[in-house]
mmCIF file of C-alpha atoms in Angstrom:
data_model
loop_
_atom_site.group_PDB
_atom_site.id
_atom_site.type_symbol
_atom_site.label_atom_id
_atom_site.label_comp_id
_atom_site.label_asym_id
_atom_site.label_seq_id
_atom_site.Cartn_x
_atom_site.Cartn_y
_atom_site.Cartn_z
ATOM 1 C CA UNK A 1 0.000 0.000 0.000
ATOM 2 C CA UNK A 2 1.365 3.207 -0.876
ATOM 3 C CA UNK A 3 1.992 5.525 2.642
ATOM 4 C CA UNK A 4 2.563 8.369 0.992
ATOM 5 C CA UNK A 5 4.213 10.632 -1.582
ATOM 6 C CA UNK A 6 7.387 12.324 -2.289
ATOM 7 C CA UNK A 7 6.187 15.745 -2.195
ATOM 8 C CA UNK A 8 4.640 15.411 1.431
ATOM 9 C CA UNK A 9 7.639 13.383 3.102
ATOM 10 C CA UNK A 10 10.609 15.434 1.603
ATOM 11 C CA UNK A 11 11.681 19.045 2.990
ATOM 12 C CA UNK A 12 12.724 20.225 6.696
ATOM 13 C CA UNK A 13 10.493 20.179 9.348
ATOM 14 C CA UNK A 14 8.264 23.400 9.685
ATOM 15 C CA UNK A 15 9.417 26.528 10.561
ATOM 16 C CA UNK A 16 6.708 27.551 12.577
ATOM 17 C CA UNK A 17 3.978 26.724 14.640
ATOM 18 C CA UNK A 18 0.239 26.497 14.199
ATOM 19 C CA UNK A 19 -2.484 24.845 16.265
ATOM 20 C CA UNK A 20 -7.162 24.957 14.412
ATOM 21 C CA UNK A 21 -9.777 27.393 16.318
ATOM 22 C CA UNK A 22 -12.930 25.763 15.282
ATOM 23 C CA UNK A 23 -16.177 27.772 14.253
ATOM 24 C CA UNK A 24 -19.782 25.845 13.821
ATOM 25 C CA UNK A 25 -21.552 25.480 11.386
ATOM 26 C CA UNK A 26 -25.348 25.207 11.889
ATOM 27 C CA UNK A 27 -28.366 23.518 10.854
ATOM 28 C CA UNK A 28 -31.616 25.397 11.257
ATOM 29 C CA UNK A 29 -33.498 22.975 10.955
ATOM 30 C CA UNK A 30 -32.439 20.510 13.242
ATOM 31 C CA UNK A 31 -31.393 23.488 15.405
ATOM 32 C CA UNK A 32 -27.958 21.842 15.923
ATOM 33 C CA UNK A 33 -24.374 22.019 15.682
ATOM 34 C CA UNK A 34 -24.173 19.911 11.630
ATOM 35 C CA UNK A 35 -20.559 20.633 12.005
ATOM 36 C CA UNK A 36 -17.106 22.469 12.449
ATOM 37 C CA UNK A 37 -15.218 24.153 10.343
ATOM 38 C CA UNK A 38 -10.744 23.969 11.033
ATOM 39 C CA UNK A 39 -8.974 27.264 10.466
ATOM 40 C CA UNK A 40 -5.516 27.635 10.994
ATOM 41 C CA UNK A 41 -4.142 30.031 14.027
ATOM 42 C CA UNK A 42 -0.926 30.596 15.385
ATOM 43 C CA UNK A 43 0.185 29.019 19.155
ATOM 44 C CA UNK A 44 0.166 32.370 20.218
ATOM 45 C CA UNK A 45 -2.796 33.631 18.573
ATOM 46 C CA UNK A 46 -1.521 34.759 15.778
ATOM 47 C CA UNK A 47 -4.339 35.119 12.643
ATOM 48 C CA UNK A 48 -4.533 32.774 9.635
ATOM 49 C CA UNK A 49 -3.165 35.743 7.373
ATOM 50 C CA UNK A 50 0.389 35.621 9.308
ATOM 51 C CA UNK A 51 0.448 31.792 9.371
ATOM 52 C CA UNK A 52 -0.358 31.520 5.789
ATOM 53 C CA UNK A 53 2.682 34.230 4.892
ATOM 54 C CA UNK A 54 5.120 32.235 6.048
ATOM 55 C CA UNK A 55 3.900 29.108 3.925
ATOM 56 C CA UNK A 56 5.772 28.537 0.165
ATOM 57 C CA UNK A 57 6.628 26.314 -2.743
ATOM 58 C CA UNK A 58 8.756 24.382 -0.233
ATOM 59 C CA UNK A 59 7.272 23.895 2.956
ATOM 60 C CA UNK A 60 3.542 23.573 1.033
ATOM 61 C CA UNK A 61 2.878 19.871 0.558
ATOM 62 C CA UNK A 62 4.062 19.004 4.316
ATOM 63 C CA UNK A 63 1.774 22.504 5.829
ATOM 64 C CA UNK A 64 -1.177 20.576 4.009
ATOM 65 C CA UNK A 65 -0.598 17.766 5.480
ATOM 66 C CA UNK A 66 0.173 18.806 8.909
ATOM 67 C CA UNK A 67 -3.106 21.045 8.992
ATOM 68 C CA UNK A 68 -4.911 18.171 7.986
ATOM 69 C CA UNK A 69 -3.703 15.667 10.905
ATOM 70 C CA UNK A 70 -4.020 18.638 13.501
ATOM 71 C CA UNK A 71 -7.532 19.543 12.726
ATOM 72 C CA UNK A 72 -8.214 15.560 12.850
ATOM 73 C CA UNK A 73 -6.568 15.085 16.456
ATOM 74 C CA UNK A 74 -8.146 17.856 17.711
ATOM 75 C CA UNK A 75 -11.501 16.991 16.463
ATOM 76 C CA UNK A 76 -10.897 13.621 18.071
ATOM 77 C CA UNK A 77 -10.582 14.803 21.628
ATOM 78 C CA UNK A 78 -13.319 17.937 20.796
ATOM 79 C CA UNK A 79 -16.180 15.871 19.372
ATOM 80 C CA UNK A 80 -16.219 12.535 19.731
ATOM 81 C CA UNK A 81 -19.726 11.695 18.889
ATOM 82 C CA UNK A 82 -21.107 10.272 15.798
ATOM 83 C CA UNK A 83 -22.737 12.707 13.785
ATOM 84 C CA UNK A 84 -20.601 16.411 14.176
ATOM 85 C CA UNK A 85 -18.888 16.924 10.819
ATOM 86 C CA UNK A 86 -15.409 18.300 10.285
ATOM 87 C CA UNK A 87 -14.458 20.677 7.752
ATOM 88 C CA UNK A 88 -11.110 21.276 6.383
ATOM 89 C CA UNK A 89 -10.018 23.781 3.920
ATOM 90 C CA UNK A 90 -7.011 22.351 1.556
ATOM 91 C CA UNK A 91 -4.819 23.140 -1.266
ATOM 92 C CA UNK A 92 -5.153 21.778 -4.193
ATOM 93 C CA UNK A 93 -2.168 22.217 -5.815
ATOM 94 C CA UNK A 94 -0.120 20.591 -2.603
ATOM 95 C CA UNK A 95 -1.731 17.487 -3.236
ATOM 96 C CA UNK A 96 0.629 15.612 -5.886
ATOM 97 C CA UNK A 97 -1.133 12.048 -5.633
ATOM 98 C CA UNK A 98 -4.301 11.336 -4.710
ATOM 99 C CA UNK A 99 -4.366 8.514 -2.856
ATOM 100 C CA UNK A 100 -0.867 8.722 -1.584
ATOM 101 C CA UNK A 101 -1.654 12.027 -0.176
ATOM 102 C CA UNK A 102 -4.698 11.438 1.548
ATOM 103 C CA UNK A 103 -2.913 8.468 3.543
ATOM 104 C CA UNK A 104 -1.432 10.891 6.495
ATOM 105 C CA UNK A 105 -5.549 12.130 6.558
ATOM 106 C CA UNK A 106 -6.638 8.560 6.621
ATOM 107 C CA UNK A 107 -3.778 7.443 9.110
ATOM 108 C CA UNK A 108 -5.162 10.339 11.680
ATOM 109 C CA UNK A 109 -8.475 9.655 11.328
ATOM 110 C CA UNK A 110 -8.672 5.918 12.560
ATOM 111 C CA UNK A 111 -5.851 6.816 15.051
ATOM 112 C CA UNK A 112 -8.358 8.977 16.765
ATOM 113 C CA UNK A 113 -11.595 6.923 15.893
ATOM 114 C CA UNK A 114 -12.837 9.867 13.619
ATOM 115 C CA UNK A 115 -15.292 8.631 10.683
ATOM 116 C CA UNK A 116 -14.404 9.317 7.247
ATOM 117 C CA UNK A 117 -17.540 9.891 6.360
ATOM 118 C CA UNK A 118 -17.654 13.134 8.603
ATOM 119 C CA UNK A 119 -14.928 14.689 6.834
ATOM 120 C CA UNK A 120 -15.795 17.573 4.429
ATOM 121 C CA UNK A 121 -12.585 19.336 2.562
ATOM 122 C CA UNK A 122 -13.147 22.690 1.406
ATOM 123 C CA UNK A 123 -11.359 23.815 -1.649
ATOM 124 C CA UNK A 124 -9.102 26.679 -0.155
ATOM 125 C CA UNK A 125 -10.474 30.682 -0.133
ATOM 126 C CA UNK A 126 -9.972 31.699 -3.726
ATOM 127 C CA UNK A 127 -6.847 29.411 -4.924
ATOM 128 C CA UNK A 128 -6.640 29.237 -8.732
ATOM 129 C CA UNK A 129 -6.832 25.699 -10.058
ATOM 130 C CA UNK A 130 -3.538 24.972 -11.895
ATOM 131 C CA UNK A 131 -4.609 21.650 -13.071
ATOM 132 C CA UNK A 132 -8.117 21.184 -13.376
ATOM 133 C CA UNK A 133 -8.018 17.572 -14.725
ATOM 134 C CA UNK A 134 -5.663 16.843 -11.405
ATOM 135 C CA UNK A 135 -8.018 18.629 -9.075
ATOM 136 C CA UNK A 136 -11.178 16.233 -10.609
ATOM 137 C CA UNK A 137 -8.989 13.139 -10.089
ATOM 138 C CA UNK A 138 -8.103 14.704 -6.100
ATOM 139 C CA UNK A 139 -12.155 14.912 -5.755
ATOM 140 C CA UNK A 140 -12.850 11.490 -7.271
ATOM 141 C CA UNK A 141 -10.362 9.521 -5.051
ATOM 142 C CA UNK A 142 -11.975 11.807 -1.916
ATOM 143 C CA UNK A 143 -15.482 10.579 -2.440
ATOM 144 C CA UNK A 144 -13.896 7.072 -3.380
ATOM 145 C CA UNK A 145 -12.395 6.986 0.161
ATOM 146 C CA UNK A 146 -15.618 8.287 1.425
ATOM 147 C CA UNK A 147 -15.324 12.152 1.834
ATOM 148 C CA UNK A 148 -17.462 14.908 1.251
ATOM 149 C CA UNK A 149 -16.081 18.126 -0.748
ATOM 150 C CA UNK A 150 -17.286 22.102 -0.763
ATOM 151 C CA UNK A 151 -16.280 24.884 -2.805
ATOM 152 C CA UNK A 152 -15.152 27.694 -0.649
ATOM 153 C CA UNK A 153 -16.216 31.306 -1.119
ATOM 154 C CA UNK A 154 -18.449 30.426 -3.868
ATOM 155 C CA UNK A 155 -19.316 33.848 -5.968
ATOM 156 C CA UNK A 156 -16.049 35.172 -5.230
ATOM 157 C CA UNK A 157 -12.551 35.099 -6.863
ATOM 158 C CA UNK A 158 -11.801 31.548 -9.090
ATOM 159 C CA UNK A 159 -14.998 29.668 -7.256
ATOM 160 C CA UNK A 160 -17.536 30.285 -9.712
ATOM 161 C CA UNK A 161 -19.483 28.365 -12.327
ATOM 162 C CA UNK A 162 -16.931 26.568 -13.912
ATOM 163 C CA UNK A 163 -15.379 24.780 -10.915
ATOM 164 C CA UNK A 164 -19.286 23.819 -9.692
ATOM 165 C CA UNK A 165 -19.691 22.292 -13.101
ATOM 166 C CA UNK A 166 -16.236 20.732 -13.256
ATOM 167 C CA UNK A 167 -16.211 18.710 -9.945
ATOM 168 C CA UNK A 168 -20.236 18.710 -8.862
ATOM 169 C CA UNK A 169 -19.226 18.787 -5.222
ATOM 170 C CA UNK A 170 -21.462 18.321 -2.252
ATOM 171 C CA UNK A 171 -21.349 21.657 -1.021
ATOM 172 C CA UNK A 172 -21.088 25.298 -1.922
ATOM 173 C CA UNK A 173 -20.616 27.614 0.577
ATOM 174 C CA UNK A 174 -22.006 30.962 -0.236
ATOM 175 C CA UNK A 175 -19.320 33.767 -0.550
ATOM 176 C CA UNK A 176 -19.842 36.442 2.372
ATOM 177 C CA UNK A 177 -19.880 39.370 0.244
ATOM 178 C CA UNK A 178 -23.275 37.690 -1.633
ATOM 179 C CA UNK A 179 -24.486 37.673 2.468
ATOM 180 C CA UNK A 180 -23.436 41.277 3.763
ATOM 181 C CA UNK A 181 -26.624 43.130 3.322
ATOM 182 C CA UNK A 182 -28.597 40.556 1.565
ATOM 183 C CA UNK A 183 -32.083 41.710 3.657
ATOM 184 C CA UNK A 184 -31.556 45.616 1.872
ATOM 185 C CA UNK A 185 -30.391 44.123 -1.286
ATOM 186 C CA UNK A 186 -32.667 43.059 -3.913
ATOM 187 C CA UNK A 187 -29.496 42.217 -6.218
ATOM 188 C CA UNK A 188 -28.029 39.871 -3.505
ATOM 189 C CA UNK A 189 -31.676 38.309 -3.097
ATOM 190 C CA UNK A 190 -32.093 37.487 -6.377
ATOM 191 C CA UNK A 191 -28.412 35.876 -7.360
ATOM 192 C CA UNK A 192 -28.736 33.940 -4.246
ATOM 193 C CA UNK A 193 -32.636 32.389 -4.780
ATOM 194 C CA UNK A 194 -30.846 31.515 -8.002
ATOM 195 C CA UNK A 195 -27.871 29.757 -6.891
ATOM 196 C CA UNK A 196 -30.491 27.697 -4.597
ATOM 197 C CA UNK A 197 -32.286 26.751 -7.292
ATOM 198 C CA UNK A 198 -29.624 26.022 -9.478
ATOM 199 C CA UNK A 199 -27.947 24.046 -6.440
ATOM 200 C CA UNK A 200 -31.016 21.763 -5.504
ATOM 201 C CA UNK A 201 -31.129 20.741 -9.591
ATOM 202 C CA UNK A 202 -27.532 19.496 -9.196
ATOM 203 C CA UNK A 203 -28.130 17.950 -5.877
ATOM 204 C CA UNK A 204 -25.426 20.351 -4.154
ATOM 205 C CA UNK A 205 -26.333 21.188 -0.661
ATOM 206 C CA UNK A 206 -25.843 25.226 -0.047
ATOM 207 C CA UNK A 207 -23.977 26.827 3.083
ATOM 208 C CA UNK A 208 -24.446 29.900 3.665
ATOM 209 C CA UNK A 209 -21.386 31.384 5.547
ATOM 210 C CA UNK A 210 -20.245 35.269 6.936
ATOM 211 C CA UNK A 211 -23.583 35.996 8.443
ATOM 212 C CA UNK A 212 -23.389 38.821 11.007
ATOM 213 C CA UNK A 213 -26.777 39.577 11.267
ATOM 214 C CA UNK A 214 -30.182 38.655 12.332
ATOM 215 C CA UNK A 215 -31.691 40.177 9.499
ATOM 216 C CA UNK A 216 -29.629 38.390 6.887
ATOM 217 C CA UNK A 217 -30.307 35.331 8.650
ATOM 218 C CA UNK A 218 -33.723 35.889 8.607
ATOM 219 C CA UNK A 219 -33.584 36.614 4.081
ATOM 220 C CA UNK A 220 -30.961 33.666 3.872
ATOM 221 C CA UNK A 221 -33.874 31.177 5.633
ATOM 222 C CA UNK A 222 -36.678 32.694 3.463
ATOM 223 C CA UNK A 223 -34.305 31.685 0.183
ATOM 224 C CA UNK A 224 -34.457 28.019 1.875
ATOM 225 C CA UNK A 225 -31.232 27.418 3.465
ATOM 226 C CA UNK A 226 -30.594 25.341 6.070
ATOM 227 C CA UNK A 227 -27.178 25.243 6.735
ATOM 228 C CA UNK A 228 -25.243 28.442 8.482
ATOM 229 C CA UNK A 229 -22.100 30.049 9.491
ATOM 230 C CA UNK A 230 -21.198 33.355 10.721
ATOM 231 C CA UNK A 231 -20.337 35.444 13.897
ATOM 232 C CA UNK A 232 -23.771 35.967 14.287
ATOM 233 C CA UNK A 233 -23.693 32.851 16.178
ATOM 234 C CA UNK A 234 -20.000 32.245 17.674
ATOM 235 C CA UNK A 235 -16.340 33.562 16.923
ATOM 236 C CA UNK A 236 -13.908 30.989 16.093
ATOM 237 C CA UNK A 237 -12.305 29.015 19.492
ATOM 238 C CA UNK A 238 -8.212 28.226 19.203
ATOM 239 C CA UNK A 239 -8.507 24.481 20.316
ATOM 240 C CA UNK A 240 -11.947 24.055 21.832
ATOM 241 C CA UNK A 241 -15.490 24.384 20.875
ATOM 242 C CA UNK A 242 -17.009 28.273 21.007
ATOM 243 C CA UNK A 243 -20.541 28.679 23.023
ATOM 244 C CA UNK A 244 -23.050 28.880 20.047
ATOM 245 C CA UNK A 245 -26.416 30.418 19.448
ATOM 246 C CA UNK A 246 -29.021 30.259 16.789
ATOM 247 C CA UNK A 247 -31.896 32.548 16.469
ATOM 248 C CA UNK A 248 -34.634 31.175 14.106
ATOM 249 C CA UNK A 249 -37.915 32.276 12.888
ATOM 250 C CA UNK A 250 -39.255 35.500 14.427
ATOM 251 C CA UNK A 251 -35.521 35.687 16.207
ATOM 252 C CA UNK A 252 -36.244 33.663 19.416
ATOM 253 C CA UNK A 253 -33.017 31.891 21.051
ATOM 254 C CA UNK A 254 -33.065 28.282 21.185
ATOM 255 C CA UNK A 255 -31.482 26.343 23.639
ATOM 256 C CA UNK A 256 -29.265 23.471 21.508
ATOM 257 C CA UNK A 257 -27.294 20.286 22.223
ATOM 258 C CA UNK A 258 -23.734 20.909 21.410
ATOM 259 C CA UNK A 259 -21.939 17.490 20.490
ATOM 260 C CA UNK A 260 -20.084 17.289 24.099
ATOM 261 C CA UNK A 261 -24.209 16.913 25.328
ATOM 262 C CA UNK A 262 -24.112 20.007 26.618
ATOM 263 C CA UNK A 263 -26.690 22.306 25.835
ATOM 264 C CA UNK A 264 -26.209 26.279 25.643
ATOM 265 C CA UNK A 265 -29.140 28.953 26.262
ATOM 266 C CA UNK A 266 -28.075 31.728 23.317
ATOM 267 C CA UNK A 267 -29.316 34.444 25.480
ATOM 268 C CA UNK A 268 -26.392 33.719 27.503
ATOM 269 C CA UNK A 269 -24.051 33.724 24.313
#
């Protein structure tokens, strides 16, 4: 069995340190954490921006990797349960093989006792696709092995059209700037009712993500969707699981069950 590939294993170790803060994502209708997204922070709480600087051509393939096993471990210990879904943004164009690169993900995974299945890789925030036909063959072996795939930031940048009819992911995740004043914005309305539309057709699941607001909730759940992200209902946590609130409907709090079986009253969020 192949363990791995030469681009991952070669190269010093990493010059720096990182550690995942974890943000929720949301299901309204279950009125539950669905899942949690990894994004990269420094030990010392340094922003993804400054981590992400320091990353090039030759430390790129083993950053990947390493973000990939971090987010898995701490996911482990986080949420152990069943059903919470991790999502975890990678690039593309640091994966040289397929299914050699994906063993260090796999390895993690059933070191920990974290399902496959609950996986979800985003394509990374507005990263041109070098090789298309390589990307298609990186989604294809992830839904082999029994992941799920998004497109990042979709609306914005290089995740448009073309990539959602090149690799027919599971997810799309909404591009903030098609959410930030989406209830005043009959433009923003109508593009995203469209996108839902188109979306359900293909059997692509929609998340809607940068929500800051109550009353862009309240448009984004009258266009049908379901799934949510945003500070309107918790800040990313470095290495443990934020206190998280939705409002739904006419804007009541909810109490939920967060996957530790805890449950959090949002008016104390």
């Amino acid at each position: 069995m192949t363990r791995g590939c030469q681009g991952c294993q070669n190269g010093q170790p990493l010059p720096f340190e990182f550690t995942m803060a974890f943000h929720p994502i949301l299901d309204l209708l279950q009125t539950t954490v669905w899942g949690y997204e990894a994004l990269v922070r420094g030990t010392e709480g340094q922003g993804a921006g400054q981590i992400l600087a320091m990353v090039d051509d030759a430390n790129r393939y083993k950053f990947d990797q390493a973000c990939r096993v971090k987010a898995i471990e701490l996911a482990g210990a986080l949420f152990p349960d069943a059903e919470t879904r991790l999502s975890i943004n990678f690039m593309p164009n640091a994966v040289y093989e397929p299914a050699a690169c994906i063993r260090a993900t796999l390895d993690a995974a059933h070191r920990v006792g974290f399902a496959r299945q609950r996986i979800m890789f985003e394509f990374t925030e507005n990263e041109r696709m070098t090789d298309v036909a390589h990307v298609q063959r990186i989604v294809a072996e992830y839904r082999k092995q029994g992941f799920t795939t998004a497109i990042d930031d979709f609306g914005a940048g290089y995740a448009g059209l073309n990539l959602l009819a090149s690799f027919q992911p599971d997810f799309i995740k909404l591009d903030m700037e098609l959410i930030r004043g989406i209830d005043t914005s009959r433009q923003r309305q109508t593009i995203v009712a469209a996108v839902v539309a188109m979306a359900r057709q293909l059997g692509v699941a929609v998340i809607a993500e940068g929500i800051e607001t109550e009353a862009e909730l309240v448009t984004l759940q009258a266009a049908g969707i379901q799934l949510v992200q945003g500070y309107l209902f918790a800040k990313p946590a470095v290495a443990s699981l934020p206190t998280v609130w939705i409002p739904q409907g006419d804007v009541r709090a909810k109490t939920i069950r967060l996957p530790t079986g805890d449950t959090v009253d949002a008016h104390a969020a």
